Amino acid sequence: SAVISQKPSRDICQRGTSLTIQCQVDSQVTMMFWYRQQPGQSLTLIATANQGSEATYESGFVIDKFPISRPNLTFSTLTVSNMSPEDSSIYLCSVGQGSNTGELFFGEGSRLTVL
Amino acid sequence: GDSVTQMEGPVTLSEEAFLTINCTYTATGYPSLFWYVQYPGEGLQLLLKATKADDKGSNKGFEATYRKETTSFHLEKGSVQVSDSAVYFCALRTDSWGKFQFGAGTQVVVTP
């Protein structure tokens, strides 16, 4: 299993500002995934972060709004840029188990409220 | 594309009642199937999984069987406790890189 730490765990932000969420994993992993969970909703994949290359974004998400860094095999950041109240969500970092049938492990999430 | 459909909540039950949460999926190939649980204020935790047809995943008294013929993975527990109150997500793994598709989630409320 993997232990994933996210910071901050929660924050209240002002409209128009940006916030960077950090994700630290206790082991080296190839792929890291960033999800968004809007209030009362399911999880939506934002992007896949592969070390040494640009992140791959899902439909509806763009790099200018959600820039991602992946400087090494245990760390990633997600920035939520120019925030609006619609960005109020829980943002979850996750990593997959090595096998192709393995599960995802999640951090505890970063709950952002944008005023 | 791949998708997961699960029953809407909230589901409200009395303690010791039987719980079923329906989950069906659409996928190409033979995905692995998962149930995750999210307790209030916490992140998602894996509850159980099944990787091939007819596999049964089980954990903490919960069970789910991978039914290829009905493309289903229903979650069951014979006697729920108040501590089982949470949101349950059905999910499937869509590729070897680890991309997942999640259902909408079902909130379960167990009353004493």
PDB file of N, CA and C in Angstrom, chain A residues 30-31 33 35 37 40-43 45 48 58 90 92 97-108 111, chain B residues 6 32 34 36 38 41-46 49 51 87 89 93 95-105:
ATOM      1  N   THR A  30       5.070   5.681 -10.593  1.00  0.00           N
ATOM      2  CA  THR A  30       5.172   6.229 -11.943  1.00  0.00           C
ATOM      3  C   THR A  30       4.087   7.269 -12.197  1.00  0.00           C
ATOM      4  N   MET A  31       2.876   6.875 -11.926  1.00  0.00           N
ATOM      5  CA  MET A  31       1.744   7.739 -12.255  1.00  0.00           C
ATOM      6  C   MET A  31       1.093   8.264 -10.973  1.00  0.00           C
ATOM      7  N   PHE A  33      -2.369  10.697  -9.892  1.00  0.00           N
ATOM      8  CA  PHE A  33      -3.630  11.164 -10.452  1.00  0.00           C
ATOM      9  C   PHE A  33      -4.224  12.237  -9.543  1.00  0.00           C
ATOM     10  N   TYR A  35      -7.769  14.155  -8.698  1.00  0.00           N
ATOM     11  CA  TYR A  35      -9.214  14.118  -8.848  1.00  0.00           C
ATOM     12  C   TYR A  35      -9.842  15.331  -8.182  1.00  0.00           C
ATOM     13  N   GLN A  37     -13.580  16.412  -6.363  1.00  0.00           N
ATOM     14  CA  GLN A  37     -14.869  15.957  -5.852  1.00  0.00           C
ATOM     15  C   GLN A  37     -15.656  17.188  -5.439  1.00  0.00           C
ATOM     16  N   GLY A  40     -21.086  16.931  -2.765  1.00  0.00           N
ATOM     17  CA  GLY A  40     -22.142  15.967  -3.015  1.00  0.00           C
ATOM     18  C   GLY A  40     -21.999  15.191  -4.315  1.00  0.00           C
ATOM     19  N   GLN A  41     -20.855  15.299  -4.965  1.00  0.00           N
ATOM     20  CA  GLN A  41     -20.665  14.661  -6.273  1.00  0.00           C
ATOM     21  C   GLN A  41     -19.636  13.537  -6.201  1.00  0.00           C
ATOM     22  N   SER A  42     -19.513  12.853  -7.308  1.00  0.00           N
ATOM     23  CA  SER A  42     -18.511  11.798  -7.403  1.00  0.00           C
ATOM     24  C   SER A  42     -17.151  12.388  -7.754  1.00  0.00           C
ATOM     25  N   LEU A  43     -16.209  11.515  -7.987  1.00  0.00           N
ATOM     26  CA  LEU A  43     -14.858  11.949  -8.318  1.00  0.00           C
ATOM     27  C   LEU A  43     -14.716  12.113  -9.825  1.00  0.00           C
ATOM     28  N   LEU A  45     -11.703  12.825 -12.694  1.00  0.00           N
ATOM     29  CA  LEU A  45     -10.264  12.885 -12.927  1.00  0.00           C
ATOM     30  C   LEU A  45      -9.912  14.199 -13.615  1.00  0.00           C
ATOM     31  N   THR A  48      -3.522  13.216 -15.229  1.00  0.00           N
ATOM     32  CA  THR A  48      -2.557  12.191 -14.850  1.00  0.00           C
ATOM     33  C   THR A  48      -1.166  12.807 -14.936  1.00  0.00           C
ATOM     34  N   GLU A  58      -7.750  15.638 -18.643  1.00  0.00           N
ATOM     35  CA  GLU A  58      -9.015  15.099 -19.113  1.00  0.00           C
ATOM     36  C   GLU A  58      -9.829  16.214 -19.761  1.00  0.00           C
ATOM     37  N   ILE A  90     -13.262  19.270  -3.033  1.00  0.00           N
ATOM     38  CA  ILE A  90     -12.170  18.513  -2.445  1.00  0.00           C
ATOM     39  C   ILE A  90     -11.285  18.049  -3.598  1.00  0.00           C
ATOM     40  N   LEU A  92      -8.212  15.603  -4.638  1.00  0.00           N
ATOM     41  CA  LEU A  92      -7.624  14.365  -4.133  1.00  0.00           C
ATOM     42  C   LEU A  92      -6.459  13.930  -5.011  1.00  0.00           C
ATOM     43  N   GLN A  97      -1.752   1.069  -7.492  1.00  0.00           N
ATOM     44  CA  GLN A  97      -0.899  -0.070  -7.176  1.00  0.00           C
ATOM     45  C   GLN A  97      -0.242  -0.537  -8.464  1.00  0.00           C
ATOM     46  N   GLY A  98       0.887  -1.163  -8.335  1.00  0.00           N
ATOM     47  CA  GLY A  98       1.700  -1.471  -9.499  1.00  0.00           C
ATOM     48  C   GLY A  98       1.060  -2.357 -10.541  1.00  0.00           C
ATOM     49  N   SER A  99       0.268  -3.340 -10.126  1.00  0.00           N
ATOM     50  CA  SER A  99      -0.277  -4.278 -11.104  1.00  0.00           C
ATOM     51  C   SER A  99      -1.425  -3.626 -11.864  1.00  0.00           C
ATOM     52  N   ASN A 100      -1.784  -4.229 -12.998  1.00  0.00           N
ATOM     53  CA  ASN A 100      -2.847  -3.627 -13.810  1.00  0.00           C
ATOM     54  C   ASN A 100      -4.242  -3.974 -13.304  1.00  0.00           C
ATOM     55  N   THR A 101      -4.326  -4.640 -12.168  1.00  0.00           N
ATOM     56  CA  THR A 101      -5.636  -4.865 -11.552  1.00  0.00           C
ATOM     57  C   THR A 101      -5.705  -4.239 -10.175  1.00  0.00           C
ATOM     58  N   GLY A 102      -4.696  -3.477  -9.827  1.00  0.00           N
ATOM     59  CA  GLY A 102      -4.605  -2.956  -8.477  1.00  0.00           C
ATOM     60  C   GLY A 102      -5.452  -1.728  -8.237  1.00  0.00           C
ATOM     61  N   GLU A 103      -5.570  -1.402  -6.963  1.00  0.00           N
ATOM     62  CA  GLU A 103      -6.443  -0.316  -6.560  1.00  0.00           C
ATOM     63  C   GLU A 103      -5.723   1.018  -6.570  1.00  0.00           C
ATOM     64  N   LEU A 104      -6.506   2.077  -6.429  1.00  0.00           N
ATOM     65  CA  LEU A 104      -5.993   3.413  -6.206  1.00  0.00           C
ATOM     66  C   LEU A 104      -5.907   3.663  -4.705  1.00  0.00           C
ATOM     67  N   PHE A 105      -4.851   4.355  -4.318  1.00  0.00           N
ATOM     68  CA  PHE A 105      -4.732   4.831  -2.951  1.00  0.00           C
ATOM     69  C   PHE A 105      -4.901   6.348  -2.983  1.00  0.00           C
ATOM     70  N   PHE A 106      -5.621   6.843  -1.979  1.00  0.00           N
ATOM     71  CA  PHE A 106      -5.939   8.266  -1.956  1.00  0.00           C
ATOM     72  C   PHE A 106      -5.330   8.950  -0.749  1.00  0.00           C
ATOM     73  N   GLY A 107      -4.961  10.206  -0.972  1.00  0.00           N
ATOM     74  CA  GLY A 107      -4.696  11.060   0.153  1.00  0.00           C
ATOM     75  C   GLY A 107      -6.016  11.460   0.794  1.00  0.00           C
ATOM     76  N   GLU A 108      -5.916  12.192   1.913  1.00  0.00           N
ATOM     77  CA  GLU A 108      -7.137  12.564   2.627  1.00  0.00           C
ATOM     78  C   GLU A 108      -7.839  13.749   1.972  1.00  0.00           C
ATOM     79  N   ARG A 111      -9.614  20.262   1.031  1.00  0.00           N
ATOM     80  CA  ARG A 111     -10.946  20.866   0.880  1.00  0.00           C
ATOM     81  C   ARG A 111     -10.787  22.371   0.714  1.00  0.00           C
TER      82      ARG A 111
ATOM     83  N   GLN B   6     -24.633   3.561 -10.199  1.00  0.00           N
ATOM     84  CA  GLN B   6     -25.016   2.992  -8.914  1.00  0.00           C
ATOM     85  C   GLN B   6     -26.267   3.662  -8.408  1.00  0.00           C
ATOM     86  N   SER B  32     -11.207  -4.453 -13.729  1.00  0.00           N
ATOM     87  CA  SER B  32     -11.285  -4.756 -12.304  1.00  0.00           C
ATOM     88  C   SER B  32     -12.326  -3.839 -11.679  1.00  0.00           C
ATOM     89  N   PHE B  34     -14.276  -2.265  -8.053  1.00  0.00           N
ATOM     90  CA  PHE B  34     -13.913  -1.854  -6.699  1.00  0.00           C
ATOM     91  C   PHE B  34     -15.110  -1.203  -6.011  1.00  0.00           C
ATOM     92  N   TYR B  36     -15.285   1.610  -2.915  1.00  0.00           N
ATOM     93  CA  TYR B  36     -14.593   2.497  -1.990  1.00  0.00           C
ATOM     94  C   TYR B  36     -15.603   3.074  -1.007  1.00  0.00           C
ATOM     95  N   GLN B  38     -16.192   6.321   1.851  1.00  0.00           N
ATOM     96  CA  GLN B  38     -15.741   7.637   2.333  1.00  0.00           C
ATOM     97  C   GLN B  38     -16.533   7.980   3.585  1.00  0.00           C
ATOM     98  N   GLY B  41     -15.855  13.423   6.460  1.00  0.00           N
ATOM     99  CA  GLY B  41     -14.640  14.195   6.691  1.00  0.00           C
ATOM    100  C   GLY B  41     -13.351  13.496   6.348  1.00  0.00           C
ATOM    101  N   GLU B  42     -13.437  12.338   5.731  1.00  0.00           N
ATOM    102  CA  GLU B  42     -12.221  11.578   5.422  1.00  0.00           C
ATOM    103  C   GLU B  42     -12.075  11.363   3.920  1.00  0.00           C
ATOM    104  N   GLY B  43     -10.918  10.845   3.523  1.00  0.00           N
ATOM    105  CA  GLY B  43     -10.678  10.495   2.131  1.00  0.00           C
ATOM    106  C   GLY B  43     -11.265   9.136   1.794  1.00  0.00           C
ATOM    107  N   LEU B  44     -11.054   8.711   0.563  1.00  0.00           N
ATOM    108  CA  LEU B  44     -11.594   7.423   0.124  1.00  0.00           C
ATOM    109  C   LEU B  44     -10.690   6.281   0.560  1.00  0.00           C
ATOM    110  N   GLN B  45     -11.342   5.210   0.999  1.00  0.00           N
ATOM    111  CA  GLN B  45     -10.610   4.003   1.368  1.00  0.00           C
ATOM    112  C   GLN B  45     -11.149   2.842   0.551  1.00  0.00           C
ATOM    113  N   LEU B  46     -10.269   1.972   0.158  1.00  0.00           N
ATOM    114  CA  LEU B  46     -10.715   0.781  -0.533  1.00  0.00           C
ATOM    115  C   LEU B  46     -11.476  -0.109   0.432  1.00  0.00           C
ATOM    116  N   LYS B  49     -12.467  -5.440  -3.582  1.00  0.00           N
ATOM    117  CA  LYS B  49     -12.297  -5.435  -5.024  1.00  0.00           C
ATOM    118  C   LYS B  49     -12.451  -6.843  -5.587  1.00  0.00           C
ATOM    119  N   THR B  51     -11.213  -8.872  -9.399  1.00  0.00           N
ATOM    120  CA  THR B  51     -10.452  -8.630 -10.612  1.00  0.00           C
ATOM    121  C   THR B  51     -10.904  -9.463 -11.807  1.00  0.00           C
ATOM    122  N   VAL B  87     -20.408   7.320   2.577  1.00  0.00           N
ATOM    123  CA  VAL B  87     -20.734   7.322   1.155  1.00  0.00           C
ATOM    124  C   VAL B  87     -19.936   6.203   0.488  1.00  0.00           C
ATOM    125  N   PHE B  89     -18.729   4.265  -3.023  1.00  0.00           N
ATOM    126  CA  PHE B  89     -18.504   4.486  -4.448  1.00  0.00           C
ATOM    127  C   PHE B  89     -18.124   3.175  -5.125  1.00  0.00           C
ATOM    128  N   ARG B  93     -11.572  -0.013 -12.987  1.00  0.00           N
ATOM    129  CA  ARG B  93     -10.257   0.395 -13.501  1.00  0.00           C
ATOM    130  C   ARG B  93     -10.300   0.230 -15.008  1.00  0.00           C
ATOM    131  N   ASP B  95      -7.866   1.060 -17.419  1.00  0.00           N
ATOM    132  CA  ASP B  95      -6.689   0.725 -18.225  1.00  0.00           C
ATOM    133  C   ASP B  95      -5.517   0.340 -17.326  1.00  0.00           C
ATOM    134  N   SER B  96      -4.467  -0.091 -17.965  1.00  0.00           N
ATOM    135  CA  SER B  96      -3.321  -0.590 -17.216  1.00  0.00           C
ATOM    136  C   SER B  96      -2.547   0.526 -16.534  1.00  0.00           C
ATOM    137  N   TRP B  97      -2.794   1.779 -16.936  1.00  0.00           N
ATOM    138  CA  TRP B  97      -2.102   2.896 -16.305  1.00  0.00           C
ATOM    139  C   TRP B  97      -2.725   3.300 -14.980  1.00  0.00           C
ATOM    140  N   GLY B  98      -3.916   2.784 -14.721  1.00  0.00           N
ATOM    141  CA  GLY B  98      -4.530   3.082 -13.428  1.00  0.00           C
ATOM    142  C   GLY B  98      -5.635   4.109 -13.473  1.00  0.00           C
ATOM    143  N   LYS B  99      -6.171   4.398 -14.645  1.00  0.00           N
ATOM    144  CA  LYS B  99      -7.295   5.323 -14.696  1.00  0.00           C
ATOM    145  C   LYS B  99      -8.563   4.608 -14.226  1.00  0.00           C
ATOM    146  N   PHE B 100      -9.327   5.302 -13.421  1.00  0.00           N
ATOM    147  CA  PHE B 100     -10.542   4.752 -12.833  1.00  0.00           C
ATOM    148  C   PHE B 100     -11.754   5.556 -13.271  1.00  0.00           C
ATOM    149  N   GLN B 101     -12.893   4.882 -13.291  1.00  0.00           N
ATOM    150  CA  GLN B 101     -14.182   5.544 -13.482  1.00  0.00           C
ATOM    151  C   GLN B 101     -15.011   5.269 -12.238  1.00  0.00           C
ATOM    152  N   PHE B 102     -15.541   6.325 -11.634  1.00  0.00           N
ATOM    153  CA  PHE B 102     -16.303   6.189 -10.391  1.00  0.00           C
ATOM    154  C   PHE B 102     -17.778   6.400 -10.643  1.00  0.00           C
ATOM    155  N   GLY B 103     -18.586   5.675  -9.864  1.00  0.00           N
ATOM    156  CA  GLY B 103     -20.006   5.961  -9.845  1.00  0.00           C
ATOM    157  C   GLY B 103     -20.286   7.219  -9.048  1.00  0.00           C
ATOM    158  N   ALA B 104     -21.546   7.586  -9.004  1.00  0.00           N
ATOM    159  CA  ALA B 104     -21.942   8.855  -8.374  1.00  0.00           C
ATOM    160  C   ALA B 104     -21.870   8.826  -6.854  1.00  0.00           C
ATOM    161  N   GLY B 105     -21.774   7.628  -6.300  1.00  0.00           N
ATOM    162  CA  GLY B 105     -21.736   7.526  -4.842  1.00  0.00           C
ATOM    163  C   GLY B 105     -23.121   7.343  -4.255  1.00  0.00           C
TER     164      GLY B 105
END
